[in-house]
Amino acid sequence: MYYRFSNTVIGFLNLFTLLASIPIIGGGLWMAKSSTTCESFLQTPLLVIGFIVLIISLAGFIGACFNVAWALWLYLLVMLLLIGALLSFTIFGFVVTSPGGGVNVNGHVYKEYHLQDYSPWLKKRVKDPNYWRTIRSCLLGSNTCSKLASWTPLDYLQSDMSPIQSGCCKPPTSCNYAEMTTVPQDPDCYRWNNAAAYLCYGCDSCKAGVLENMRDDWHKLSVLNVVVLVFLISIYSIGCCAFRNSRRSETDHPYGENRMSKVRPRWDYYWWRWWRDHRDRLY
């Protein structure tokens, strides 16, 4: 019964992931019907992840519990591709999000963020007008900047801000609006507008604040991906044992020493036998 242990483990693990894929797919479908702009970013990834997990789990469950070798073979193949894709995505995430971070502001608790400090791939992404238009609508709908409307000058000195609040809800601290100056100022100083619908949503500092949030979330996701990779590789190893057990069970012979597996002719056996018989008749 020991050789069945790997099949049982794979069966239970895939039953668990099969049930877990249902709320993932449901969440993606719910977001598809939602009119909130921000939720549309996660809609497609959730649906794709949900259906992939569903298919893999179903193939692994059938193959392990019913000794279907081809289902386990499909399961292991897709698992291998999934592990490779997740590994590539994790490495890419660490590389892309390594540059960045905020700059301390003298006399203030919060930090400010500069677009040039981030990776070229992220900058190209956030500079896309269509992409930024969607992000801007999301920021306006989140009322992030409205929380600062009641702040006093003392609050700006003693209170911290999120990257988006620092970049989108106020002009750069270095801006000088009190008097005329011939010293060149940050271009964001001229993009600033007091109107609630504009503020600094068109500033590079706002884009940098969004990238900082994205960078922080991506770092957390990359750490989670490493944990998931270890889990998937462990399941894949057990799945290989289950696949071997399923192939052996097809011979209808028990395990043990000095037992020979049932001989299964290759696909070309009968074709070669037919050709040899006809050749013998001719000669």
Short mmCIF file of C-alpha atoms in Angstrom, two decimals:
data_model
loop_
_atom_site.label_atom_id
_atom_site.label_comp_id
_atom_site.label_asym_id
_atom_site.label_seq_id
_atom_site.Cartn_x
_atom_site.Cartn_y
_atom_site.Cartn_z
CA MET A 1 0.00 0.00 0.00
CA TYR A 2 3.01 2.30 0.32
CA TYR A 3 3.18 2.88 -3.43
CA ARG A 4 -0.35 4.34 -3.34
CA PHE A 5 0.60 7.03 -0.83
CA SER A 6 1.82 9.49 -3.49
CA ASN A 7 -1.41 9.03 -5.48
CA THR A 8 -3.51 9.73 -2.37
CA VAL A 9 -1.53 12.86 -1.50
CA ILE A 10 -1.80 14.20 -5.08
CA GLY A 11 -5.53 13.45 -5.10
CA PHE A 12 -6.20 15.38 -1.88
CA LEU A 13 -3.97 18.31 -2.88
CA ASN A 14 -5.65 18.66 -6.25
CA LEU A 15 -9.12 18.37 -4.72
CA PHE A 16 -8.20 21.28 -2.44
CA THR A 17 -6.86 23.42 -5.32
CA LEU A 18 -9.88 22.45 -7.46
CA LEU A 19 -12.24 23.84 -4.82
CA ALA A 20 -9.99 26.90 -4.34
CA SER A 21 -10.23 27.76 -8.06
CA ILE A 22 -14.01 28.25 -7.85
CA PRO A 23 -13.93 31.49 -5.76
CA ILE A 24 -11.03 32.76 -7.90
CA ILE A 25 -13.08 32.37 -11.08
CA GLY A 26 -16.16 33.78 -9.32
CA GLY A 27 -14.20 36.85 -8.23
CA GLY A 28 -12.99 37.42 -11.78
CA LEU A 29 -16.53 37.14 -13.19
CA TRP A 30 -17.84 39.50 -10.50
CA MET A 31 -15.18 42.05 -11.43
CA ALA A 32 -16.16 41.72 -15.10
CA LYS A 33 -19.66 42.93 -14.22
CA SER A 34 -18.44 45.67 -11.89
CA SER A 35 -18.26 49.23 -13.17
CA THR A 36 -15.34 50.20 -10.89
CA THR A 37 -12.33 51.08 -13.00
CA CYS A 38 -9.68 49.85 -10.55
CA GLU A 39 -11.11 46.33 -10.41
CA SER A 40 -10.65 45.80 -14.15
CA PHE A 41 -6.90 45.47 -13.66
CA LEU A 42 -7.28 42.20 -11.77
CA GLN A 43 -10.16 40.79 -13.82
CA THR A 44 -8.17 39.06 -16.58
CA PRO A 45 -5.32 37.73 -14.37
CA LEU A 46 -7.83 36.28 -11.90
CA LEU A 47 -9.82 34.52 -14.64
CA VAL A 48 -6.67 33.13 -16.29
CA ILE A 49 -5.21 31.91 -12.98
CA GLY A 50 -8.56 30.43 -11.91
CA PHE A 51 -9.09 28.43 -15.10
CA ILE A 52 -5.46 27.20 -15.22
CA VAL A 53 -5.69 26.01 -11.61
CA LEU A 54 -9.06 24.38 -12.37
CA ILE A 55 -7.74 22.45 -15.40
CA ILE A 56 -4.51 21.38 -13.73
CA SER A 57 -6.28 20.30 -10.53
CA LEU A 58 -8.94 18.35 -12.44
CA ALA A 59 -6.34 16.49 -14.53
CA GLY A 60 -4.22 15.73 -11.46
CA PHE A 61 -7.22 14.57 -9.41
CA ILE A 62 -8.52 12.21 -12.13
CA GLY A 63 -5.06 10.88 -12.92
CA ALA A 64 -4.10 10.20 -9.29
CA CYS A 65 -7.42 8.81 -8.03
CA PHE A 66 -8.35 6.70 -11.08
CA ASN A 67 -4.84 5.74 -12.23
CA VAL A 68 -5.27 7.49 -15.58
CA ALA A 69 -1.71 7.78 -16.83
CA TRP A 70 -2.40 10.19 -19.68
CA ALA A 71 -4.21 12.61 -17.35
CA LEU A 72 -1.25 12.58 -14.98
CA TRP A 73 1.11 13.07 -17.93
CA LEU A 74 -0.91 16.13 -19.00
CA TYR A 75 -0.96 17.34 -15.41
CA LEU A 76 2.82 17.06 -15.06
CA LEU A 77 3.41 18.76 -18.42
CA VAL A 78 1.22 21.76 -17.55
CA MET A 79 2.71 21.89 -14.06
CA LEU A 80 6.21 22.02 -15.55
CA LEU A 81 5.18 24.87 -17.86
CA LEU A 82 3.52 26.67 -14.96
CA ILE A 83 6.62 26.33 -12.78
CA GLY A 84 8.80 27.67 -15.61
CA ALA A 85 6.46 30.61 -16.26
CA LEU A 86 6.19 31.46 -12.57
CA LEU A 87 9.97 31.27 -12.14
CA SER A 88 10.51 33.59 -15.12
CA PHE A 89 7.89 36.03 -13.84
CA THR A 90 9.46 36.07 -10.37
CA ILE A 91 12.95 36.77 -11.71
CA PHE A 92 11.55 39.46 -14.02
CA GLY A 93 9.72 41.05 -11.08
CA PHE A 94 12.85 41.24 -8.94
CA VAL A 95 14.86 42.75 -11.81
CA VAL A 96 12.23 45.34 -12.82
CA THR A 97 11.43 46.51 -9.29
CA SER A 98 14.97 46.66 -7.92
CA PRO A 99 15.50 50.38 -8.83
CA GLY A 100 13.35 53.01 -7.17
CA GLY A 101 12.49 54.19 -3.69
CA GLY A 102 11.75 57.56 -2.16
CA VAL A 103 13.93 60.52 -1.22
CA ASN A 104 13.80 62.06 2.25
CA VAL A 105 12.60 65.68 2.47
CA ASN A 106 14.31 67.93 5.00
CA GLY A 107 12.02 68.89 7.87
CA HIS A 108 9.23 66.49 6.78
CA VAL A 109 8.27 62.91 7.60
CA TYR A 110 7.09 61.91 4.14
CA LYS A 111 9.25 61.08 1.13
CA GLU A 112 9.09 62.28 -2.46
CA TYR A 113 9.51 60.14 -5.55
CA HIS A 114 11.15 60.82 -8.91
CA LEU A 115 10.24 59.06 -12.13
CA GLN A 116 13.83 58.80 -13.38
CA ASP A 117 14.72 56.55 -10.43
CA TYR A 118 12.66 53.63 -11.74
CA SER A 119 13.40 50.96 -14.34
CA PRO A 120 12.90 51.80 -18.05
CA TRP A 121 10.22 49.10 -18.42
CA LEU A 122 8.08 50.57 -15.64
CA LYS A 123 8.57 54.13 -16.91
CA LYS A 124 7.52 53.13 -20.42
CA ARG A 125 4.45 51.41 -19.02
CA VAL A 126 3.29 54.34 -16.91
CA LYS A 127 3.97 56.90 -19.66
CA ASP A 128 1.51 55.20 -22.00
CA PRO A 129 -1.39 57.73 -22.29
CA ASN A 130 -4.09 55.05 -22.39
CA TYR A 131 -2.69 53.27 -19.35
CA TRP A 132 -2.26 56.50 -17.40
CA ARG A 133 -5.76 57.66 -18.28
CA THR A 134 -7.15 54.54 -16.61
CA ILE A 135 -4.89 54.97 -13.59
CA ARG A 136 -5.89 58.61 -13.25
CA SER A 137 -9.59 57.70 -13.28
CA CYS A 138 -8.91 55.13 -10.60
CA LEU A 139 -7.09 57.69 -8.44
CA LEU A 140 -9.90 60.19 -8.79
CA GLY A 141 -12.45 57.58 -7.78
CA SER A 142 -10.47 56.47 -4.74
CA ASN A 143 -10.64 59.93 -3.07
CA THR A 144 -7.04 59.50 -1.92
CA CYS A 145 -6.28 63.22 -2.02
CA SER A 146 -9.50 64.28 -0.30
CA LYS A 147 -8.05 62.98 2.98
CA LEU A 148 -5.46 65.78 2.88
CA ALA A 149 -7.99 68.58 2.38
CA SER A 150 -8.29 69.23 6.13
CA TRP A 151 -4.56 69.12 6.84
CA THR A 152 -2.89 72.10 8.44
CA PRO A 153 0.69 73.26 7.67
CA LEU A 154 1.74 71.48 10.87
CA ASP A 155 0.26 68.23 9.58
CA TYR A 156 2.41 68.49 6.47
CA LEU A 157 5.46 68.72 8.73
CA GLN A 158 4.60 65.98 11.21
CA SER A 159 2.43 63.50 9.28
CA ASP A 160 3.47 60.82 6.83
CA MET A 161 1.98 60.30 3.36
CA SER A 162 1.61 57.35 1.07
CA PRO A 163 3.63 57.50 -2.19
CA ILE A 164 0.49 58.39 -4.16
CA GLN A 165 -0.48 61.17 -1.73
CA SER A 166 3.04 62.58 -1.83
CA GLY A 167 3.25 62.55 -5.61
CA CYS A 168 -0.33 63.28 -6.72
CA CYS A 169 -1.97 65.42 -4.01
CA LYS A 170 0.58 68.21 -3.65
CA PRO A 171 3.29 69.94 -5.70
CA PRO A 172 6.94 69.07 -5.04
CA THR A 173 8.21 70.60 -1.81
CA SER A 174 10.94 72.45 -3.71
CA CYS A 175 8.40 74.54 -5.65
CA ASN A 176 8.44 78.28 -4.91
CA TYR A 177 5.12 80.04 -5.60
CA ALA A 178 5.59 82.94 -3.17
CA GLU A 179 7.84 85.08 -5.35
CA MET A 180 9.27 85.29 -8.82
CA THR A 181 12.53 83.41 -9.25
CA THR A 182 14.96 82.95 -12.10
CA VAL A 183 16.15 79.61 -10.77
CA PRO A 184 14.73 76.74 -12.89
CA GLN A 185 12.11 74.76 -10.98
CA ASP A 186 10.89 71.20 -11.25
CA PRO A 187 8.55 70.90 -14.29
CA ASP A 188 5.93 69.43 -11.95
CA CYS A 189 5.69 72.83 -10.27
CA TYR A 190 4.04 74.16 -13.44
CA ARG A 191 1.77 71.14 -13.83
CA TRP A 192 0.23 71.65 -10.40
CA ASN A 193 -3.39 72.91 -10.27
CA ASN A 194 -5.46 73.64 -7.16
CA ALA A 195 -8.62 72.18 -8.70
CA ALA A 196 -9.56 68.86 -7.08
CA ALA A 197 -9.94 67.17 -10.46
CA TYR A 198 -6.41 68.13 -11.54
CA LEU A 199 -4.03 68.67 -8.59
CA CYS A 200 -0.79 66.92 -9.64
CA TYR A 201 -2.35 63.97 -11.47
CA GLY A 202 -0.43 64.98 -14.59
CA CYS A 203 2.90 65.24 -12.77
CA ASP A 204 5.82 62.86 -13.12
CA SER A 205 5.88 62.72 -9.33
CA CYS A 206 2.38 61.23 -9.39
CA LYS A 207 3.47 58.57 -11.86
CA ALA A 208 6.48 57.88 -9.65
CA GLY A 209 4.19 57.50 -6.62
CA VAL A 210 2.07 54.97 -8.52
CA LEU A 211 5.22 53.06 -9.52
CA GLU A 212 6.41 53.03 -5.90
CA ASN A 213 3.11 51.47 -4.84
CA MET A 214 3.39 48.98 -7.70
CA ARG A 215 7.01 48.25 -6.76
CA ASP A 216 6.10 47.54 -3.15
CA ASP A 217 3.20 45.27 -4.13
CA TRP A 218 5.33 43.47 -6.72
CA HIS A 219 8.04 42.82 -4.14
CA LYS A 220 5.47 41.21 -1.84
CA LEU A 221 4.09 39.19 -4.75
CA SER A 222 7.59 38.02 -5.71
CA VAL A 223 8.22 36.75 -2.17
CA LEU A 224 4.88 34.94 -2.30
CA ASN A 225 5.82 33.51 -5.70
CA VAL A 226 8.97 31.97 -4.20
CA VAL A 227 6.84 30.21 -1.57
CA VAL A 228 4.40 29.03 -4.25
CA LEU A 229 7.29 27.76 -6.40
CA VAL A 230 8.62 25.63 -3.55
CA PHE A 231 5.09 24.27 -3.01
CA LEU A 232 4.57 23.53 -6.73
CA ILE A 233 7.95 21.82 -7.08
CA SER A 234 7.10 19.61 -4.09
CA ILE A 235 3.74 18.69 -5.64
CA TYR A 236 5.45 18.06 -8.98
CA SER A 237 7.88 15.62 -7.36
CA ILE A 238 5.02 13.71 -5.72
CA GLY A 239 3.13 13.83 -9.02
CA CYS A 240 6.06 12.13 -10.79
CA CYS A 241 5.81 9.27 -8.27
CA ALA A 242 2.05 9.06 -8.82
CA PHE A 243 2.57 8.96 -12.59
CA ARG A 244 5.05 6.11 -12.24
CA ASN A 245 2.58 4.22 -10.01
CA SER A 246 -0.22 4.70 -12.53
CA ARG A 247 1.93 3.34 -15.36
CA ARG A 248 2.89 0.34 -13.28
CA SER A 249 -0.71 -0.35 -12.31
CA GLU A 250 -1.59 -0.73 -16.00
CA THR A 251 0.49 -3.95 -16.10
CA ASP A 252 -1.99 -5.60 -13.64
CA HIS A 253 0.95 -7.09 -11.73
CA PRO A 254 1.72 -6.37 -8.07
CA TYR A 255 5.02 -4.86 -7.03
CA GLY A 256 7.80 -6.98 -5.67
CA GLU A 257 11.09 -8.52 -6.54
CA ASN A 258 11.57 -10.62 -9.66
CA ARG A 259 8.23 -9.52 -11.15
CA MET A 260 8.24 -8.68 -14.84
CA SER A 261 5.99 -5.95 -16.24
CA LYS A 262 3.52 -6.82 -18.98
CA VAL A 263 5.09 -6.30 -22.37
CA ARG A 264 3.28 -3.66 -24.42
CA PRO A 265 4.37 -3.59 -28.08
CA ARG A 266 5.32 -0.22 -29.52
CA TRP A 267 3.10 1.54 -32.02
CA ASP A 268 5.25 0.32 -34.95
CA TYR A 269 5.26 -3.37 -33.90
CA TYR A 270 2.19 -4.46 -35.89
CA TRP A 271 3.18 -2.36 -38.88
CA TRP A 272 6.63 -3.97 -38.98
CA ARG A 273 5.15 -7.44 -38.55
CA TRP A 274 2.76 -6.87 -41.51
CA TRP A 275 5.63 -5.65 -43.69
CA ARG A 276 7.82 -8.66 -42.81
CA ASP A 277 5.05 -11.15 -43.65
CA HIS A 278 4.45 -9.55 -47.04
CA ARG A 279 8.15 -9.45 -47.80
CA ASP A 280 8.47 -13.15 -47.01
CA ARG A 281 5.63 -13.94 -49.39
CA LEU A 282 7.29 -12.02 -52.21
CA TYR A 283 10.63 -13.74 -51.81
#
